[in-house]
Every structure is written in C-alpha cells, then in structure tokens.
Amino acid sequence: MTYHKQDIPQIPLTEFMAALGEKPVKAFEDMKLYYAPQRDDPEPLLVVDTNTNRWYDHATDQSGDIIDLAAMKMNSSLYTDPRDFILKYMNEYEQGKELSAMARRPQEPTVINLDIKKLKLTDFMKVLGQEHPVAADGNLRVYKAPYDDKHEPTMVINTETNLWRDTKSGAYGGIYDLAYELTSSCNMSELNHYIAGQMSGMEKSQKVEPPKQEPEPDKPKRKMRL
C-alpha cells in the first residue's frame, strides 16, 4: 500500500518504529518498550502504548504521537515537515515488505504453449533426464523408471497410443498418471504445475508436437507387449 498525509493519524506507532528499524525489546499488555530511535541509549526507555497509539520517553518525560516522534528523529536540514519524513520511511517500508512477500511467493511455472494432454511421453522423459530409451522395439520404447529408486528399465512407452506401463509394478496410464507416480499428488492443479514446470526447461524455440502415429514397422519374430 501507499501512505498519504491523510493516512498518518491511523498509522500504528509500532509500524513506524519498524520502519525506522526498531523492534520492541519487551511487551506487557498494551505497552511495548523500545530503544529511543532519536538517541543511542544503553537502555530501552521509550514506551509505545498500542491502545492510544502514543509514546512516552522515560529519559525526558516527553510524550506525543507519531508526528512528534518524527519531528525529533528527522534531520531538520533535510525535512521541514515531519509528515514528509513519516511518508518516506513508511512507504519505503511497505515497498520492502511487498518485495519480500513476492520473493517468498511460489513462482508459477512457465507453460510453453503446451497442451499437456497431447504432450508426447517421450518428450517428457527427455526433460526428466532420459534423452534416449534404453531399448526400442517397434512402437515401444523402454526407459529406466524415473519414479523407482532402483531406476530399473521397467517403464515401457507405446509411442502409438502415448501410454506407458511398468512391467514390474503393473502401473500404467498417461502423462498425468506418470506425474502422479513422480509426485504422489492427486491434485490436478499441482500435477499441471509440475508437468509445466518440467517442460519449461526445454528450449523455448523447440516446438512440442503432439504424438504422431508412426508407420507400422515390420513385425519382429518376438515382440514385447504393452
């Protein structure tokens, strides 16, 4: 948010103290004890009443509101109006909080014009670190199972149907089923974000094509079944 002069009376003194870089040393009921921001005291002597939004200085017996405190803290050669001093520090403080919140916010994955349902499983395996299958037989491609700790070559992709099956566990399905095996998440939004996040690592110039039907090869004498 951005503060304006009409907002100053509603600004909590605790927020202004935070903007000045001061944190409460102690708190009891509605009172918070601070080091006075306008001095270098060895002890915390400034008390802020959060109920009345006023302060009291035990060292000088002075008290006042946010404008009075700003008048004591500001450099009179740089500011003539304590309200300008308050707005500068408060707005910089708010900007800092917004930037910090943005840095902590999870980033949405970049989707590269991707229709996830039409994504080729073989392309997805490439971004998972398997550029080539360990074996091929007609329209079948054998990969090391990325969801298995042993990474055994038990995952078979049918490039014609764009489906996969694990010959050891019996797990099977499409890309969402594969993403489930990798993440253990049943949330469709999370699965979409995971797949899109993985695919965003591909070259932006690389166009992801939907699966195409390959020409029927000569049938081998012995063929794996999916």
Coordinates of C-alpha atoms in Angstrom, one line a residue:
M1 CA 0.0 0.0 0.0
T2 CA 1.0 3.7 -0.4
Y3 CA 0.5 6.1 2.5
H4 CA -0.6 9.7 2.1
K5 CA -0.7 12.6 4.5
Q6 CA -4.3 11.9 5.5
D7 CA -3.4 8.4 6.5
I8 CA -0.7 9.4 9.0
P9 CA -3.0 9.6 12.1
Q10 CA -4.0 6.0 11.6
I11 CA -0.5 4.6 11.2
P12 CA 0.3 2.4 14.2
L13 CA 3.4 3.7 16.0
T14 CA 4.7 0.1 16.1
E15 CA 4.7 0.1 12.3
F16 CA 6.5 3.4 12.2
M17 CA 9.1 2.1 14.7
A18 CA 9.6 -0.9 12.5
A19 CA 10.1 1.3 9.5
L20 CA 12.8 3.1 11.5
G21 CA 14.5 -0.2 12.1
E22 CA 13.4 -0.5 15.8
K23 CA 12.0 -3.7 17.3
P24 CA 10.3 -3.9 20.7
V25 CA 12.6 -5.2 23.5
K26 CA 9.8 -6.1 25.9
A27 CA 6.0 -6.1 25.8
F28 CA 3.4 -6.1 28.6
E29 CA -0.3 -5.7 27.9
D30 CA -0.7 -2.7 25.6
M31 CA 2.8 -1.4 26.2
K32 CA 5.9 -2.1 24.1
L33 CA 9.3 -1.0 25.2
Y34 CA 11.9 0.3 22.6
Y35 CA 15.2 2.0 22.4
A36 CA 14.6 5.6 21.6
P37 CA 15.1 6.0 17.8
Q38 CA 16.4 9.5 18.1
R39 CA 19.2 8.6 20.6
D40 CA 21.8 6.0 21.3
D41 CA 20.7 4.9 24.7
P42 CA 22.3 2.0 26.6
E43 CA 18.8 1.0 27.8
P44 CA 15.3 0.9 26.2
L45 CA 13.5 3.9 27.6
L46 CA 10.7 4.6 25.0
V47 CA 7.3 3.1 25.7
V48 CA 4.6 2.8 23.0
D49 CA 1.0 2.5 24.1
T50 CA -0.6 0.4 21.3
N51 CA -4.1 1.3 22.7
T52 CA -3.7 5.1 22.5
N53 CA -1.1 5.0 19.7
R54 CA 1.1 7.4 21.7
W55 CA 4.6 7.2 23.2
Y56 CA 6.3 8.2 26.4
D57 CA 10.1 8.8 26.9
H58 CA 11.3 7.8 30.4
A59 CA 14.6 9.7 29.8
T60 CA 13.0 13.1 29.1
D61 CA 9.4 12.7 30.4
Q62 CA 8.3 13.7 26.9
S63 CA 5.3 12.1 25.2
G64 CA 3.4 12.5 21.9
D65 CA 2.1 11.0 18.8
I66 CA 3.7 9.8 15.6
I67 CA 4.3 13.3 14.2
D68 CA 6.0 14.4 17.5
L69 CA 8.3 11.4 17.3
A70 CA 9.1 12.0 13.6
A71 CA 10.0 15.6 14.4
M72 CA 12.6 14.5 17.0
K73 CA 14.0 11.8 14.7
M74 CA 14.2 13.6 11.4
N75 CA 17.1 15.7 10.1
S76 CA 15.8 19.3 10.1
S77 CA 18.2 20.2 7.3
L78 CA 16.5 17.6 5.0
Y79 CA 12.9 17.8 6.2
T80 CA 10.8 20.8 7.2
D81 CA 7.6 18.8 7.7
P82 CA 7.7 15.6 9.8
R83 CA 4.8 14.2 7.8
D84 CA 7.1 14.1 4.7
F85 CA 9.6 12.1 6.9
I86 CA 6.9 9.7 8.0
L87 CA 5.7 9.1 4.5
K88 CA 9.2 8.5 3.1
Y89 CA 10.0 5.8 5.7
M90 CA 6.6 4.2 5.8
N91 CA 6.3 3.9 2.0
E92 CA 9.8 2.5 1.7
Y93 CA 9.0 0.1 4.5
E94 CA 5.8 -1.1 2.7
Q95 CA 7.7 -1.5 -0.6
G96 CA 10.2 -3.6 1.2
K97 CA 7.5 -5.8 2.7
E98 CA 5.9 -6.3 -0.7
L99 CA 9.2 -7.2 -2.3
S100 CA 9.9 -9.7 0.5
A101 CA 6.4 -11.2 0.1
M102 CA 6.9 -11.6 -3.7
A103 CA 10.3 -13.3 -3.1
R104 CA 8.7 -15.9 -0.8
R105 CA 5.7 -16.5 -3.1
P106 CA 5.9 -19.7 -5.1
Q107 CA 6.5 -18.9 -8.8
E108 CA 4.1 -20.2 -11.3
P109 CA 5.8 -22.4 -13.9
T110 CA 6.1 -21.2 -17.4
V111 CA 3.9 -23.1 -19.8
I112 CA 5.3 -23.1 -23.3
N113 CA 2.1 -23.1 -25.2
L114 CA 1.6 -26.6 -24.0
D115 CA -1.4 -28.8 -24.3
I116 CA -0.4 -31.2 -21.6
K117 CA -2.9 -33.9 -22.6
K118 CA -1.2 -34.0 -26.1
L119 CA 2.4 -33.9 -24.8
K120 CA 4.4 -36.8 -26.0
L121 CA 5.6 -39.0 -23.2
T122 CA 9.0 -39.4 -24.9
D123 CA 9.4 -35.6 -24.8
F124 CA 8.5 -35.6 -21.1
M125 CA 11.1 -38.3 -20.5
K126 CA 13.8 -36.1 -22.1
V127 CA 13.2 -33.3 -19.6
L128 CA 13.4 -35.9 -16.9
G129 CA 16.9 -36.6 -18.0
Q130 CA 16.4 -39.6 -20.3
E131 CA 17.3 -38.3 -23.8
H132 CA 17.0 -41.8 -25.3
P133 CA 15.3 -45.0 -24.3
V134 CA 17.5 -47.9 -23.2
A135 CA 15.8 -50.1 -25.8
A136 CA 13.2 -49.9 -28.6
D137 CA 11.0 -52.4 -30.3
G138 CA 8.7 -51.2 -33.0
N139 CA 6.4 -48.5 -31.4
L140 CA 7.6 -49.4 -27.9
R141 CA 10.3 -47.6 -26.0
V142 CA 11.9 -48.9 -22.8
Y143 CA 13.1 -46.4 -20.1
K144 CA 14.5 -46.6 -16.7
A145 CA 11.5 -46.0 -14.3
P146 CA 12.1 -42.4 -13.0
Y147 CA 9.7 -43.0 -10.1
D148 CA 11.6 -46.1 -8.8
D149 CA 14.6 -45.7 -6.6
K150 CA 16.4 -48.5 -8.4
H151 CA 15.7 -46.9 -11.8
E152 CA 15.3 -50.3 -13.5
P153 CA 14.4 -50.4 -17.2
T154 CA 10.8 -51.4 -16.5
M155 CA 8.9 -48.5 -17.9
V156 CA 7.6 -49.0 -21.5
I157 CA 6.1 -46.3 -23.6
N158 CA 3.9 -47.0 -26.6
T159 CA 4.5 -44.1 -28.9
E160 CA 1.4 -45.0 -30.9
T161 CA -1.1 -44.7 -28.0
N162 CA 1.1 -42.3 -26.0
L163 CA 0.6 -44.5 -22.9
W164 CA 3.1 -46.2 -20.6
R165 CA 3.2 -49.3 -18.4
D166 CA 5.6 -50.6 -15.8
T167 CA 6.3 -54.2 -16.4
K168 CA 7.3 -54.8 -12.8
S169 CA 4.7 -52.9 -10.7
G170 CA 1.9 -53.0 -13.3
A171 CA 1.3 -49.3 -13.0
Y172 CA 0.1 -47.7 -16.3
G173 CA -1.6 -44.7 -17.9
G174 CA -0.9 -41.4 -19.5
I175 CA 1.2 -38.4 -18.5
Y176 CA -0.9 -37.5 -15.5
D177 CA -0.6 -41.0 -14.2
L178 CA 3.2 -40.7 -14.7
A179 CA 3.2 -37.3 -12.9
Y180 CA 1.3 -38.9 -10.0
E181 CA 3.9 -41.7 -9.7
L182 CA 6.6 -39.0 -9.5
T183 CA 4.9 -36.6 -7.1
S184 CA 2.3 -38.8 -5.2
S185 CA -0.1 -35.8 -5.7
C186 CA -3.7 -36.4 -6.7
N187 CA -4.4 -32.6 -7.1
M188 CA -4.9 -31.8 -10.8
S189 CA -3.6 -28.2 -10.3
E190 CA -0.4 -29.5 -8.7
L191 CA 0.1 -32.1 -11.4
N192 CA -0.4 -29.4 -14.1
H193 CA 2.2 -27.1 -12.4
Y194 CA 4.6 -30.0 -12.0
I195 CA 4.4 -31.0 -15.7
A196 CA 4.5 -27.5 -17.0
G197 CA 7.5 -26.7 -14.7
Q198 CA 9.4 -29.6 -16.0
M199 CA 8.7 -28.8 -19.6
S200 CA 9.7 -25.1 -19.2
G201 CA 13.2 -26.4 -19.1
M202 CA 13.1 -27.2 -22.8
E203 CA 14.4 -24.8 -25.3
K204 CA 11.8 -22.1 -26.0
S205 CA 12.4 -22.4 -29.6
Q206 CA 11.7 -26.1 -29.5
K207 CA 8.1 -26.8 -30.5
V208 CA 6.4 -29.6 -28.7
E209 CA 4.5 -31.6 -31.1
P210 CA 1.5 -33.9 -30.3
P211 CA 2.1 -37.6 -30.7
K212 CA 2.0 -38.8 -34.3
Q213 CA 1.2 -42.2 -35.5
E214 CA 4.4 -43.9 -36.7
P215 CA 4.4 -46.2 -39.8
E216 CA 3.7 -49.8 -38.9
P217 CA 7.2 -51.5 -38.9
D218 CA 7.9 -55.0 -40.0
K219 CA 6.7 -57.3 -37.2
P220 CA 9.7 -58.9 -35.4
K221 CA 9.6 -62.6 -34.5
R222 CA 9.3 -61.8 -30.9
K223 CA 7.8 -58.5 -29.6
M224 CA 7.2 -57.0 -26.2
R225 CA 3.6 -56.4 -25.3
L226 CA 2.2 -53.3 -23.6

